[in-house]
Amino acid sequence: MFKGLSERIGHSLDRVKGRGRLTEDNIKDTLREVRMALLEADVALPVVKEFIEQVRERAVGQEVLKSLTPGQALVKVVHEELIRVMGSEREALNLRGRPPVVILLAGLQGAGKTTTTAKLARYLQETEKKKVALVSTDVRRPAAIEQLETLAGEVGSSFYRAAEGTAPKQIADQAMEYARRQHADVLIVDTAGRLHVDEDLMQEVRDIHAAVEPLETLFVVDAMTGQDAVRSAEAFGQALPLTGVVLTKADGDARGGAALSVRHVTGKPIKFMGMGEKSDALEAFHPDRVASRILD
Ligand code: GDP
């Protein structure tokens, strides 16, 4: 992510070595460098603008501690601002409700919903010691339902399979009943995606949402999709009361922009990162750690 950002900052500030204070003047070029790095990483423009403004405000006038070079001092400000933009604190899943507590996953096709459903199931079972049931409401793609059933078998969750021809909302209702009968603690509902946002899809997810009243409504988004991630985040954020985001494929050669933009656009915390295709490749999202990774 943002390969070499701290190096770029360091280099362009080498010239001001020896001066005791960061000024508007001596950080100008460096801020341009940071701005470029963020744009190259596909961070949405409004986010970049606000980011640079915040860094400027905090940096100008700052005394450079004796132990730091001006470059290091500015890197520190950038690091703190990265953390702030990504949400400061790690935000855990909210599971405080009468079981079965529902987690609803929404997002575009290919974003990684089905994979994430299985990963979350495994995480909840292993780490939180929860009993988990899974269901897919993707009636247009029978293969997607089968894929989840297979994954459920692999991670050892129970799976609700509806009769063929059942409508998505009814599947969700029935799955709730099933999860109750199973004494499941958590029901994870995987929903249909489309290649593009459309009104039909949004209405379908809203209906399912109303049927199962999830405690967590997570928007699943592919970190590699840059500006498209921002657009779909906006659309899903308007259609659904999201409670958080799962950023998938963060293991790929992601330029990292989505991590910064999506939080800004949705106003919701990134709760997890997908770090691979396997069911154990899910990491809690720690803004401070990701900020350090970005600056590495
Ligand atoms: P869905 O259409 O939203 O349900 O997407 P899928 O769960 O079927 O995932 C689409 C593709 O992305 C599959 O090939 C997954 O293996 C892959 N995938 C999902 N999450 C990750 C991830 O975190 N890292 C990587 N590298 N691949 C992922």
XYZ file of N, CA, C and O and ligand atoms in Angstrom, residues 108-116 119 141 147 190 248-252 274-277 281, ligand 1:
120
model
N -21.586 -6.010 -4.011
C -21.679 -6.400 -5.416
C -21.220 -7.842 -5.612
O -20.507 -8.397 -4.774
N -21.637 -8.417 -6.741
C -21.192 -9.771 -7.076
C -19.677 -9.795 -7.235
O -19.093 -8.889 -7.839
N -19.070 -10.810 -6.653
C -17.617 -10.937 -6.775
C -16.848 -10.193 -5.697
O -15.634 -10.276 -5.617
N -17.570 -9.442 -4.862
C -16.893 -8.667 -3.814
C -16.253 -9.586 -2.773
O -15.257 -9.218 -2.144
N -16.858 -10.767 -2.604
C -16.315 -11.702 -1.633
C -17.293 -12.012 -0.504
O -16.888 -12.444 0.575
N -18.593 -11.825 -0.757
C -19.596 -12.042 0.293
C -19.630 -13.481 0.782
O -19.632 -13.731 1.980
N -19.683 -14.413 -0.187
C -19.830 -15.814 0.202
C -18.590 -16.282 0.968
O -18.696 -16.926 2.019
N -17.445 -15.923 0.448
C -16.191 -16.267 1.123
C -16.168 -15.659 2.518
O -15.788 -16.325 3.496
N -16.592 -14.406 2.625
C -16.579 -13.713 3.917
C -17.576 -14.340 4.894
O -17.310 -14.412 6.099
N -15.809 -17.185 6.329
C -14.721 -16.718 7.206
C -15.271 -16.225 8.536
O -14.708 -16.516 9.606
N -28.557 -17.294 -8.555
C -27.348 -18.060 -8.843
C -27.283 -19.285 -7.944
O -26.679 -19.258 -6.871
N -22.177 -23.130 -3.349
C -20.832 -22.740 -2.880
C -20.862 -22.514 -1.361
O -19.985 -22.978 -0.629
N -26.177 -14.406 3.659
C -25.432 -13.998 2.467
C -26.464 -13.614 1.410
O -27.384 -14.378 1.132
N -12.399 -6.722 1.449
C -11.822 -7.996 1.012
C -10.636 -7.771 0.076
O -10.440 -6.670 -0.444
N -9.904 -8.826 -0.140
C -8.764 -8.860 -1.077
C -7.705 -7.816 -0.724
O -7.021 -7.289 -1.597
N -7.617 -7.529 0.568
C -6.594 -6.592 1.035
C -5.212 -7.232 0.933
O -4.197 -6.571 1.101
N -5.185 -8.547 0.662
C -3.909 -9.251 0.479
C -3.348 -9.013 -0.908
O -2.168 -9.184 -1.151
N -4.202 -8.622 -1.832
C -3.749 -8.437 -3.210
C -2.885 -7.202 -3.296
O -2.576 -6.568 -2.287
N -10.326 -9.003 4.517
C -10.076 -10.316 3.922
C -8.652 -10.341 3.406
O -8.236 -9.446 2.687
N -7.896 -11.381 3.815
C -6.477 -11.431 3.467
C -6.137 -12.659 2.624
O -4.987 -13.091 2.601
N -7.136 -13.238 1.961
C -6.874 -14.419 1.145
C -8.168 -15.166 0.894
O -9.222 -14.777 1.393
N -8.058 -16.253 0.113
C -9.273 -16.978 -0.261
C -9.710 -17.991 0.790
O -10.856 -18.397 0.836
N -8.537 -16.669 6.426
C -7.858 -15.434 6.005
C -8.722 -14.203 6.265
O -9.095 -13.472 5.353
P -19.466 -12.935 -3.889
O -19.964 -12.958 -5.311
O -19.532 -11.550 -3.322
O -20.120 -13.941 -3.007
O -17.900 -13.281 -3.971
P -17.129 -14.642 -3.604
O -17.132 -14.883 -2.155
O -17.633 -15.735 -4.478
O -15.641 -14.244 -4.007
C -15.265 -13.900 -5.327
C -13.807 -14.308 -5.538
O -12.961 -13.532 -4.709
C -13.529 -15.752 -5.200
O -12.645 -16.280 -6.145
C -12.860 -15.675 -3.822
O -11.987 -16.751 -3.591
C -12.116 -14.374 -3.930
N -11.908 -13.736 -2.617
C -12.826 -13.410 -1.682
N -12.253 -12.804 -0.620
C -10.929 -12.742 -0.884
C -9.794 -12.203 -0.172
O -9.864 -11.645 0.925
N -8.580 -12.330 -0.787
C -8.449 -12.907 -2.013
N -7.235 -12.968 -2.543
N -9.487 -13.413 -2.696
C -10.705 -13.341 -2.155
